[in-house]
Structures are given as C-alpha cells and as structure tokens.
Backbone as numpy.savetxt, mean C-alpha at the origin, in Angstrom:
# Nx Ny Nz CAx CAy CAz Cx Cy Cz
-2.68 -9.90 13.01 -3.50 -8.71 13.01 -2.63 -7.45 13.01
-2.90 -6.55 12.09 -2.25 -5.24 12.08 -3.26 -4.22 12.59
-2.84 -3.44 13.57 -3.69 -2.39 14.10 -2.95 -1.06 14.01
-3.54 -0.14 13.30 -2.98 1.20 13.13 -3.86 2.16 13.91
-3.25 2.91 14.81 -4.03 3.79 15.69 -3.45 5.21 15.69
-4.27 6.16 15.27 -3.96 7.58 15.41 -2.68 8.04 14.76
-2.34 7.49 13.59 -1.10 7.90 12.92 -1.15 9.38 12.53
-0.03 10.06 12.72 0.08 11.46 12.32 1.50 11.74 11.86
1.61 12.57 10.81 2.92 12.97 10.29 2.81 14.35 9.66
3.73 15.25 10.03 3.74 16.59 9.46 5.10 16.89 8.85
5.11 17.85 7.91 6.33 18.27 7.24 6.40 19.80 7.28
7.60 20.31 7.49 7.80 21.76 7.55 7.53 22.38 6.18
6.72 23.44 6.15 6.46 24.17 4.91 7.65 25.07 4.58
7.91 25.31 3.30 9.05 26.16 2.92 8.84 27.60 3.37
9.93 28.23 3.71 9.87 29.63 4.11 9.68 30.52 2.89
8.89 31.60 3.07 8.64 32.52 1.97 9.24 33.91 2.23
10.20 33.98 3.15 11.00 35.19 3.39 10.13 36.43 3.61
9.20 36.31 4.52 8.39 37.45 4.90 7.14 37.64 4.06
7.06 36.97 2.91 5.85 37.07 2.08 4.74 36.25 2.71
3.56 36.80 2.88 2.45 36.03 3.46 2.20 34.76 2.65
2.11 33.65 3.36 1.89 32.36 2.69 0.40 32.14 2.50
-0.01 31.82 1.26 -1.41 31.60 0.96 -1.77 30.14 1.23
-2.62 29.92 2.20 -3.03 28.56 2.54 -4.07 28.06 1.55
-3.83 26.84 1.03 -4.76 26.25 0.07 -5.27 24.89 0.54
-4.85 24.44 1.67 -5.21 23.11 2.15 -5.45 23.21 3.65
-6.55 22.60 4.15 -6.83 22.69 5.59 -5.75 22.07 6.46
-4.84 21.31 5.85 -3.77 20.68 6.63 -2.55 21.58 6.79
-2.58 22.74 6.18 -1.45 23.66 6.26 -1.73 24.72 7.34
-0.96 24.67 8.41 -1.09 25.70 9.44 0.14 25.68 10.34
0.40 26.83 10.95 1.52 26.98 11.88 2.87 26.64 11.25
2.98 26.85 9.93 4.24 26.57 9.26 4.49 25.11 8.95
3.47 24.27 9.11 3.59 22.83 8.87 2.50 22.35 7.92
2.85 21.30 7.16 1.84 20.58 6.37 1.58 19.26 7.07
0.37 19.09 7.58 0.00 17.88 8.32 -0.54 16.85 7.33
0.37 16.09 6.73 0.02 15.15 5.67 -0.92 14.06 6.17
-0.62 13.54 7.36 -1.47 12.54 8.00 -1.79 13.06 9.39
-3.09 13.16 9.70 -3.49 13.79 10.95 -4.10 12.82 11.96
-4.81 11.82 11.48 -5.42 10.85 12.39 -5.94 9.68 11.57
-5.08 8.70 11.33 -5.44 7.53 10.52 -5.42 6.29 11.39
-6.52 5.55 11.36 -6.64 4.31 12.14 -7.37 3.26 11.30
-6.91 2.02 11.37 -7.60 0.90 10.74 -6.96 -0.39 11.23
-7.54 -1.52 10.85 -6.97 -2.81 11.20 -7.12 -3.78 10.03
-6.25 -4.78 9.98 -6.28 -5.78 8.92 -5.87 -7.12 9.55
-6.76 -8.08 9.51 -6.53 -9.38 10.15 -5.79 -10.33 9.20
-5.19 -11.40 9.75 -4.54 -12.40 8.89 -5.53 -12.95 7.86
-5.08 -13.01 6.61 -5.95 -13.51 5.55 -6.88 -12.46 4.97
-6.79 -11.23 5.48 -7.62 -10.15 4.93 -6.80 -9.30 3.97
-7.51 -8.73 2.99 -6.94 -7.71 2.11 -7.67 -6.41 2.40
-6.91 -5.37 2.72 -7.49 -4.06 3.01 -7.13 -3.09 1.89
-8.14 -2.42 1.35 -7.93 -1.42 0.33 -7.88 -0.04 0.94
-6.80 0.69 0.65 -6.64 2.06 1.14 -7.03 3.01 0.02
-8.09 3.77 0.25 -8.65 4.64 -0.77 -8.59 6.10 -0.34
-8.74 6.98 -1.32 -8.79 8.40 -1.02 -8.46 9.21 -2.25
-8.85 10.49 -2.27 -8.49 11.36 -3.40 -6.97 11.52 -3.50
-6.52 12.03 -4.63 -5.10 12.36 -4.77 -4.69 13.35 -3.68
-3.55 13.08 -3.04 -3.05 13.96 -2.00 -3.73 13.79 -0.65
-4.52 12.73 -0.49 -5.25 12.55 0.76 -4.36 12.10 1.91
-3.20 11.50 1.60 -2.30 11.00 2.63 -2.06 9.51 2.57
-2.51 8.85 1.49 -2.38 7.40 1.39 -0.92 6.95 1.34
-0.13 7.56 0.44 1.27 7.14 0.30 2.06 7.42 1.57
1.82 8.56 2.20 2.50 8.86 3.46 2.14 7.83 4.52
0.86 7.45 4.57 0.42 6.42 5.53 1.16 5.11 5.29
1.25 4.68 4.04 1.93 3.42 3.73 3.42 3.50 4.05
4.03 4.64 3.82 5.45 4.80 4.15 5.66 4.77 5.67
4.69 5.27 6.42 4.76 5.17 7.88 4.65 3.71 8.31
3.74 2.96 7.68 3.59 1.54 8.04 4.85 0.75 7.73
5.52 1.12 6.65 6.72 0.38 6.23 7.96 0.76 7.04
7.84 1.77 7.90 8.92 2.35 8.71 9.88 3.19 7.88
9.53 3.48 6.61 10.36 4.38 5.81 10.30 5.80 6.38
9.18 6.14 7.02 9.02 7.41 7.71 8.70 7.12 9.18
9.11 8.03 10.04 8.80 7.92 11.46 7.61 8.83 11.78
6.54 8.30 12.37 5.37 9.14 12.66 5.63 10.11 13.81
4.87 11.20 13.82 4.91 12.13 14.94 4.02 11.65 16.08
3.03 10.83 15.75 2.12 10.28 16.76 1.50 9.01 16.21
0.96 8.20 17.11 0.27 6.99 16.70 1.10 5.74 16.86
0.50 4.61 16.54 1.17 3.32 16.71 0.79 2.38 15.58
1.68 1.41 15.32 1.44 0.33 14.36 1.78 -0.96 15.08
0.77 -1.77 15.34 0.95 -3.02 16.09 0.71 -4.22 15.19
1.59 -5.21 15.28 1.40 -6.48 14.59 1.31 -7.58 15.65
0.11 -8.13 15.79 -0.15 -9.11 16.85 0.26 -8.56 18.21
-0.04 -7.28 18.43 0.24 -6.64 19.71 1.64 -6.11 19.87
2.53 -6.38 18.90 3.92 -5.94 18.99 4.11 -4.62 18.24
4.78 -3.67 18.85 4.98 -2.35 18.27 6.06 -2.42 17.18
5.64 -2.25 15.92 6.59 -2.32 14.81 7.50 -1.11 14.76
7.04 0.00 15.31 7.82 1.23 15.24 8.94 1.28 16.27
8.90 0.38 17.25 9.92 0.39 18.30 11.28 -0.06 17.77
11.28 -0.95 16.77 12.52 -1.45 16.19 12.35 -1.53 14.68
12.51 -0.40 13.97 12.26 -0.38 12.53 13.08 -1.38 11.72
14.34 -1.61 12.10 15.17 -2.55 11.34 14.62 -3.97 11.42
14.18 -4.38 12.60 13.59 -5.70 12.76 12.25 -5.77 12.03
11.49 -4.67 12.07 10.19 -4.64 11.42 10.32 -4.84 9.91
11.38 -4.29 9.32 11.56 -4.38 7.87 11.82 -5.81 7.41
12.30 -6.65 8.30 12.46 -8.07 7.96 11.10 -8.76 7.84
10.11 -8.20 8.51 8.77 -8.82 8.52 7.84 -8.22 7.49
8.24 -7.09 6.89 7.36 -6.35 6.00 7.87 -6.43 4.57
6.94 -6.58 3.64 7.25 -6.42 2.23 6.55 -5.17 1.74
7.33 -4.18 1.26 6.76 -2.89 0.90 7.09 -2.54 -0.54
6.05 -2.32 -1.34 6.20 -1.86 -2.72 5.86 -0.38 -2.76
6.84 0.47 -3.06 6.61 1.91 -3.13 6.07 2.28 -4.51
5.83 3.57 -4.71 5.33 4.04 -5.99 6.34 3.94 -7.12
7.63 3.82 -6.79 8.68 3.61 -7.80 9.20 2.19 -7.65
9.60 1.59 -8.77 9.95 0.17 -8.74 11.23 -0.11 -7.97
12.19 0.83 -7.97 13.43 0.62 -7.22 14.30 -0.49 -7.75
14.29 -0.71 -9.08 15.09 -1.76 -9.69 16.41 -1.18 -10.21
17.41 -2.04 -10.27 18.71 -1.65 -10.82 18.72 -1.99 -12.31
18.85 -0.95 -13.14 18.69 -1.12 -14.58 19.66 -2.06 -15.24
20.89 -2.16 -14.71 21.90 -3.01 -15.35 21.81 -4.47 -14.93
20.99 -4.74 -13.94 20.79 -6.13 -13.53 19.57 -6.70 -14.25
19.58 -8.01 -14.46 18.41 -8.65 -15.05 17.29 -8.71 -14.02
16.11 -9.09 -14.50 14.97 -9.22 -13.60 15.29 -10.19 -12.47
15.85 -11.34 -12.81 16.16 -12.33 -11.79 17.27 -11.85 -10.86
18.29 -11.20 -11.42 19.39 -10.70 -10.59 18.89 -9.67 -9.58
17.94 -8.84 -9.99 17.36 -7.87 -9.06 16.72 -8.57 -7.87
15.93 -9.57 -8.15 15.20 -10.27 -7.09 16.18 -11.03 -6.20
17.17 -11.69 -6.81 18.16 -12.42 -6.03 18.97 -11.48 -5.14
19.28 -10.29 -5.64 20.04 -9.32 -4.86 19.30 -8.95 -3.59
18.01 -8.65 -3.71 17.24 -8.28 -2.53 17.04 -9.48 -1.60
16.97 -10.67 -2.16 16.89 -11.86 -1.32 18.15 -12.04 -0.48
19.31 -11.79 -1.10 20.57 -11.90 -0.35 20.66 -10.84 0.74
20.11 -9.64 0.46 20.09 -8.60 1.49 19.30 -9.06 2.73
18.30 -9.90 2.50 17.50 -10.44 3.60 18.12 -11.69 4.22
19.33 -12.07 3.77 20.03 -13.19 4.37 19.54 -14.56 3.94
18.87 -14.64 2.79 18.36 -15.93 2.32 19.51 -16.78 1.79
19.48 -18.08 2.07 20.51 -18.98 1.58 20.36 -19.16 0.07
21.45 -19.49 -0.64 21.37 -19.64 -2.10 20.31 -20.65 -2.57
20.25 -21.80 -1.92 19.29 -22.82 -2.35 17.85 -22.36 -2.11
17.60 -21.78 -0.93 16.26 -21.29 -0.61 15.86 -20.15 -1.55
16.81 -19.27 -1.85 16.54 -18.14 -2.73 16.21 -18.62 -4.14
16.92 -19.62 -4.62 16.64 -20.13 -5.96 15.24 -20.73 -6.03
14.85 -21.51 -5.00 13.51 -22.10 -4.99 12.44 -21.01 -4.94
12.69 -19.99 -4.11 11.71 -18.91 -3.97 11.56 -18.13 -5.26
12.68 -17.84 -5.95 12.62 -17.14 -7.22 11.85 -17.94 -8.27
12.12 -19.24 -8.33 11.40 -20.09 -9.28 9.90 -20.05 -9.00
9.54 -20.09 -7.74 8.13 -20.05 -7.35 7.48 -18.74 -7.78
8.15 -17.61 -7.53 7.59 -16.32 -7.89 7.54 -16.14 -9.40
8.53 -16.65 -10.12 8.51 -16.54 -11.58 7.34 -17.33 -12.16
6.97 -18.44 -11.53 5.79 -19.19 -11.95 4.51 -18.40 -11.66
4.40 -17.90 -10.45 3.18 -17.21 -10.03 2.92 -15.94 -10.83
3.99 -15.21 -11.12 3.85 -13.92 -11.81 4.14 -14.00 -13.31
4.37 -15.21 -13.81 4.60 -15.45 -15.24 5.74 -14.57 -15.76
6.91 -14.77 -15.16 8.07 -13.94 -15.44 9.19 -14.66 -16.20
9.03 -15.93 -16.49 10.14 -16.69 -17.07 10.60 -16.12 -18.41
9.68 -15.56 -19.19 10.01 -15.09 -20.54 10.98 -13.91 -20.51
11.05 -13.16 -19.42 11.94 -12.00 -19.38 12.87 -12.02 -18.17
13.03 -13.16 -17.56 13.88 -13.26 -16.38 15.32 -12.87 -16.62
15.82 -13.06 -17.83 17.22 -12.76 -18.13 17.41 -11.45 -18.87
16.35 -10.65 -18.97 16.45 -9.32 -19.59 16.83 -8.28 -18.55
17.64 -7.31 -18.96 18.00 -6.23 -18.05 16.77 -5.41 -17.69
16.76 -4.91 -16.47 15.60 -4.18 -15.97 15.32 -2.92 -16.79
16.38 -2.27 -17.31 16.15 -1.05 -18.09 15.60 -1.34 -19.48
15.43 -2.62 -19.83 14.84 -3.01 -21.10 13.44 -3.59 -20.94
12.92 -3.58 -19.72 11.62 -4.18 -19.45 10.49 -3.18 -19.67
9.32 -3.70 -20.02 8.13 -2.87 -20.13 7.65 -2.48 -18.73
6.68 -1.58 -18.66 6.13 -1.16 -17.37 5.57 -2.34 -16.59
4.81 -3.20 -17.27 4.23 -4.36 -16.60 5.28 -5.33 -16.10
6.32 -5.56 -16.91 7.40 -6.45 -16.51 8.13 -5.90 -15.29
8.40 -4.59 -15.30 9.07 -3.97 -14.16 8.24 -4.10 -12.89
6.92 -3.92 -13.02 6.07 -3.99 -11.84 6.02 -5.41 -11.29
5.96 -6.40 -12.14 6.02 -7.79 -11.68 7.33 -8.06 -10.96
8.42 -7.57 -11.54 9.74 -7.75 -10.93 9.79 -7.06 -9.57
9.22 -5.87 -9.48 9.22 -5.12 -8.22 8.40 -5.83 -7.15
7.29 -6.43 -7.55 6.46 -7.15 -6.56 7.17 -8.42 -6.11
7.82 -9.12 -7.04 8.59 -10.30 -6.65 9.70 -9.91 -5.67
10.37 -8.79 -5.93 11.40 -8.28 -5.02 10.81 -7.98 -3.64
9.59 -7.46 -3.63 8.92 -7.08 -2.38 8.63 -8.28 -1.48
8.30 -9.41 -2.08 7.84 -10.56 -1.29 8.81 -11.73 -1.32
10.00 -11.54 -1.89 10.92 -12.67 -2.04 11.27 -13.28 -0.70
11.34 -12.49 0.37 11.74 -12.99 1.69 10.55 -13.52 2.50
9.41 -13.71 1.84 8.19 -14.22 2.48 7.82 -13.41 3.73
7.52 -12.14 3.53 7.19 -11.27 4.68 5.89 -11.67 5.35
5.76 -11.28 6.60 4.55 -11.57 7.37 3.47 -10.52 7.14
3.84 -9.39 6.55 2.93 -8.29 6.23 3.32 -7.77 4.86
2.32 -7.55 3.97 2.61 -7.04 2.64 1.87 -5.72 2.44
2.62 -4.70 1.95 2.08 -3.36 1.74 2.43 -2.92 0.32
1.40 -2.62 -0.48 1.61 -2.28 -1.88 0.98 -0.93 -2.19
1.76 -0.03 -2.76 1.29 1.30 -3.11 0.92 1.33 -4.59
-0.39 1.32 -4.88 -0.93 1.36 -6.24 -0.21 0.38 -7.17
-0.30 -0.91 -6.88 0.49 -1.90 -7.64 0.09 -2.07 -9.10
-1.13 -1.69 -9.50 -1.56 -1.92 -10.88 -1.57 -0.65 -11.73
-1.07 0.46 -11.20 -1.06 1.71 -11.96 -0.23 1.57 -13.23
-0.81 1.92 -14.37 -0.10 1.91 -15.64 0.01 0.56 -16.30
-0.64 -0.47 -15.75 -0.53 -1.81 -16.31 -1.67 -2.11 -17.28
-1.39 -2.97 -18.26 -2.46 -3.40 -19.15 -3.36 -4.42 -18.46
-4.42 -4.81 -19.13 -5.44 -5.68 -18.51 -4.84 -7.01 -18.08
-4.02 -7.62 -18.94 -3.48 -8.94 -18.63 -2.51 -8.88 -17.46
-1.64 -7.87 -17.44 -0.70 -7.73 -16.33 -1.43 -7.45 -15.03
-2.47 -6.61 -15.09 -3.26 -6.31 -13.90 -3.93 -7.56 -13.37
-4.45 -8.38 -14.27 -5.13 -9.63 -13.85 -4.16 -10.54 -13.11
-2.94 -10.68 -13.62 -1.95 -11.54 -12.97 -1.63 -11.01 -11.57
-1.44 -9.69 -11.45 -1.10 -9.11 -10.16 -2.26 -9.20 -9.18
-3.49 -9.00 -9.65 -4.64 -9.10 -8.76 -4.83 -10.54 -8.27
-4.60 -11.51 -9.15 -4.67 -12.91 -8.73 -3.58 -13.22 -7.70
-2.41 -12.63 -7.89 -1.32 -12.82 -6.95 -1.68 -12.24 -5.58
-2.28 -11.05 -5.56 -2.72 -10.45 -4.30 -3.76 -11.33 -3.63
-4.71 -11.83 -4.41 -5.76 -12.68 -3.85 -5.19 -13.95 -3.22
-4.08 -14.44 -3.74 -3.49 -15.67 -3.22 -3.02 -15.52 -1.78
-2.79 -14.28 -1.34 -2.31 -14.06 0.02 -3.37 -14.33 1.07
-4.63 -14.37 0.67 -5.68 -14.72 1.63 -5.48 -16.15 2.14
-5.14 -17.05 1.23 -4.93 -18.45 1.62 -3.70 -18.60 2.50
-2.74 -17.70 2.37 -1.52 -17.76 3.17 -1.70 -17.17 4.57
-2.87 -16.57 4.81 -3.18 -15.96 6.12 -2.21 -14.82 6.43
-1.86 -14.07 5.40 -0.96 -12.93 5.56 -1.76 -11.65 5.30
-1.77 -10.71 6.23 -2.47 -9.45 5.99 -1.81 -8.66 4.87
-2.63 -8.16 3.95 -2.12 -7.41 2.81 -2.88 -6.10 2.70
-2.15 -5.00 2.59 -2.73 -3.66 2.48 -2.26 -3.07 1.16
-3.20 -2.57 0.35 -2.77 -1.91 -0.88 -3.63 -0.70 -1.17
-3.00 0.33 -1.72 -3.73 1.53 -2.12 -4.08 1.44 -3.59
-5.20 2.03 -3.94 -5.67 1.98 -5.32 -6.68 3.10 -5.56
-6.83 3.46 -6.85 -7.91 4.35 -7.26 -8.98 3.57 -8.02
-8.78 2.26 -8.17 -9.68 1.44 -8.99 -10.63 0.67 -8.07
-11.88 1.11 -8.03 -12.82 0.49 -7.09 -13.25 -0.90 -7.52
-13.08 -1.25 -8.79 -13.37 -2.63 -9.18 -12.36 -3.59 -8.55
-11.13 -3.11 -8.30 -10.15 -3.94 -7.59 -10.57 -4.15 -6.14
-11.12 -3.10 -5.54 -11.61 -3.20 -4.17 -12.75 -4.21 -4.10
-13.68 -4.11 -5.04 -14.82 -5.03 -5.06 -14.38 -6.47 -5.23
-13.36 -6.68 -6.04 -12.90 -8.03 -6.35 -12.09 -8.65 -5.20
-11.29 -7.83 -4.51 -10.28 -8.37 -3.61 -10.50 -8.10 -2.12
-11.07 -6.95 -1.80 -10.93 -6.43 -0.43 -11.98 -6.96 0.53
-11.51 -7.31 1.73 -12.40 -7.66 2.84 -12.76 -6.42 3.64
-11.82 -5.47 3.69 -12.02 -4.23 4.43 -11.53 -3.05 3.60
-12.03 -1.87 3.94 -11.67 -0.65 3.23 -11.39 0.43 4.26
-10.35 1.23 3.98 -10.10 2.45 4.76 -10.03 3.61 3.77
-10.89 4.60 3.97 -10.88 5.80 3.12 -10.24 6.93 3.91
-9.22 7.54 3.31 -8.53 8.67 3.93 -8.88 9.94 3.16
-9.19 10.99 3.87 -9.48 12.27 3.25 -8.88 13.38 4.11
-8.10 14.25 3.49 -7.41 15.33 4.21 -6.63 14.80 5.41
-6.01 13.63 5.22 -5.13 13.10 6.25 -5.81 12.39 7.40
-7.14 12.20 7.32 -7.87 11.54 8.40 -8.68 10.37 7.86
-8.92 9.38 8.70 -9.77 8.27 8.32 -11.22 8.75 8.25
-11.79 8.70 7.04 -13.18 9.09 6.84 -14.10 7.88 6.95
-13.56 6.69 6.70 -14.34 5.45 6.80 -13.39 4.28 7.00
-13.82 3.33 7.81 -13.11 2.06 7.96 -14.13 0.97 8.24
-14.15 -0.04 7.39 -15.09 -1.13 7.57 -15.11 -2.03 6.35
-16.13 -2.86 6.23 -16.26 -3.76 5.09 -16.85 -3.02 3.90
-16.78 -3.65 2.74 -17.37 -3.03 1.55 -18.88 -2.89 1.71
-19.52 -3.84 2.37 -20.96 -3.73 2.60 -21.28 -2.57 3.53
-20.46 -2.36 4.54 -20.66 -1.22 5.42 -20.43 0.09 4.68
-19.50 0.10 3.73 -19.27 1.29 2.91 -20.50 1.59 2.06
-21.07 0.57 1.46 -22.29 0.77 0.66 -23.41 1.33 1.52
-23.56 0.78 2.72 -24.63 1.23 3.61 -24.42 2.69 4.03
-23.19 3.02 4.44 -22.91 4.39 4.87 -23.02 5.36 3.71
-22.55 4.91 2.54 -22.57 5.78 1.36 -23.92 5.89 0.70
-24.88 5.07 1.14 -26.22 5.16 0.60 -26.37 4.67 -0.82
-25.47 3.79 -1.27 -25.55 3.30 -2.65 -24.93 1.91 -2.74
-25.54 1.07 -3.58 -24.96 -0.25 -3.84 -23.74 -0.15 -4.73
-23.59 0.98 -5.41 -22.44 1.22 -6.28 -21.30 1.80 -5.45
-20.14 1.13 -5.45 -19.03 1.58 -4.62 -18.52 2.96 -5.02
-18.58 3.29 -6.31 -18.13 4.61 -6.73 -19.00 5.70 -6.10
-20.33 5.50 -6.16 -21.23 6.49 -5.56 -21.05 6.54 -4.05
-20.88 5.37 -3.42 -20.71 5.32 -1.97 -19.42 6.03 -1.56
-18.35 5.81 -2.32 -17.07 6.46 -2.03 -17.20 7.98 -2.12
-17.81 8.47 -3.18 -17.96 9.92 -3.35 -18.82 10.51 -2.24
-19.86 9.78 -1.83 -20.72 10.25 -0.76 -19.94 10.38 0.55
-19.11 9.38 0.85 -18.32 9.42 2.08 -17.34 10.60 2.06
-16.70 10.82 0.90 -15.76 11.94 0.79 -16.49 13.27 0.96
-17.63 13.41 0.33 -18.34 14.69 0.36 -19.03 14.97 1.69
-19.36 13.90 2.41 -20.09 14.07 3.68 -19.23 13.84 4.90
-17.93 13.67 4.70 -17.03 13.54 5.84 -17.27 12.32 6.70
-17.79 11.24 6.11 -18.03 10.02 6.87 -19.41 9.92 7.47
-20.25 10.96 7.31 -21.62 10.90 7.81 -22.47 10.06 6.86
-23.51 9.38 7.35 -24.37 8.60 6.48 -24.95 9.45 5.36
-25.06 8.86 4.16 -25.54 9.60 3.00 -26.97 9.25 2.64
-27.59 8.33 3.36 -28.95 7.95 3.05 -29.07 6.47 2.81
-30.29 5.98 2.55 -30.50 4.54 2.36 -29.86 4.05 1.08
-29.29 2.83 1.14 -28.67 2.25 -0.04 -29.74 1.89 -1.05
-29.32 1.85 -2.33 -30.27 1.56 -3.39 -29.98 0.21 -3.99
C-alpha cells in the first residue's frame, strides 16, 4: 500500500529587480510558486492509479516527489507504513520511475541501455540477462534490441525507457505520461504491460491526459488541480461526483466545481 498524505512543494519565483510582479496563478504568492500545495491519495497492491489534471496542475512535480527526485516541503509518502522519504537512496531501489524524458544514452543500443541500468542496481549478469529477455518479450523489443538509442523511433525509445524503469523488478512503479506521442500499436503494448502489474500485486501510478486509458486500466483516480487533490476515489465514484457516466464530462465537472458534486449521473 502506498499512502501519500499532504504533499507540498514550492519553488522560489525569479526576482524582477523592483518591478511589480504580475500574479497569474493562485499558487504564486510571497515570492514563491507553490507547485504542489496539498496532495493526498493511496494505491493498494495490485491497483493501478491514474493521476489526472490540467496542464500545469502539479502532476509531474507530485510524481517527482514520490520518486524522491525532489524533496517535499511537507507531507509524507508511506509504503506499507514505511516512510520512503526518510532514506531516499534506499527508496530508489524499491521504485521504478519513468520521467517525461526517456533518459537513454544515444550511443548505446536498446539492450545496452537496459543492461547498464540493471548493473547500476547491482543485478548479477545471469539474472540481468534473464530479466532483459523477459522484458524484450513482453514489450516486443527484439527487432530493435541491437539498434543504437539515437536511431530509435519515439515508440521504440519509450519501450526501452519503460524496460529500463522496471528492469530491477521494483516494488512500486511510477510512470509520467507513458503513452504520450505513441502510435496506436505501441500504446496498446504499453497499456497491456501496465495492466500486467495487477497480477503481480505491485502498485502502479501513472499520469495521463487520456481518459480512455483511465477507463481501461485504473482502479482508482486522483485529480489534481492548482496543486491540490480535487478528487480521489474509484472511477465509479468519479462518475457519481461528476454527475455524468462519461468520464470526460465528470472530469471537467470536478475541475470546474472544485470537487463539489455536479449533480446526478446520467
């Protein structure tokens, strides 16, 4: 079980040398941008949680806080009651995190990239080879395994990046918009791969703007707006609160009404 409680993170706004600063976002005040102000949710073993929100809502910052890439100003991240933020280096051994950039080395092949990150995690050569073979089967990567990363298509790079993310068999998986820019076939392979984690009883959190992915995969949803949790619950609870059987309409209702009920579902 992952439990996120009251996460907050702010960043210093640039100085304007005496010129009055024009505020354009309710999160900007006192010389700080409060990117994440109060985010809370939970994800149980075998559950997939979809992190939703408008552009700039705080989703990526939230995921970077969960991955320990950023240190929060407030809040906690617990895994089975253990504080992941207390020892970030140990936490990173348990977490698989896919950021918005693939983070691949262009001169290495797809397989060499994955093997390199596996060695960083201390995997033995024999275990690493078996794990790579398994991931290449699951993600259908054999056709380009020996191609350099700088020669791969967007879909190939994303598959390689996801394999790199989970090569060490993490206990928690966090993916930031994993299907962005992918064609239908590549997206289908990645969505099936995400769905497979339910059987492994591993909590998986991913951000997306595609609500059909949420409908297909997610057991729970967290909607972030202006750095705060506007909704957390099941997709059925989202439909009920949003007053619509259509997730797109329900999502828009929650954003526009600040999490207040929008009326009876249709």
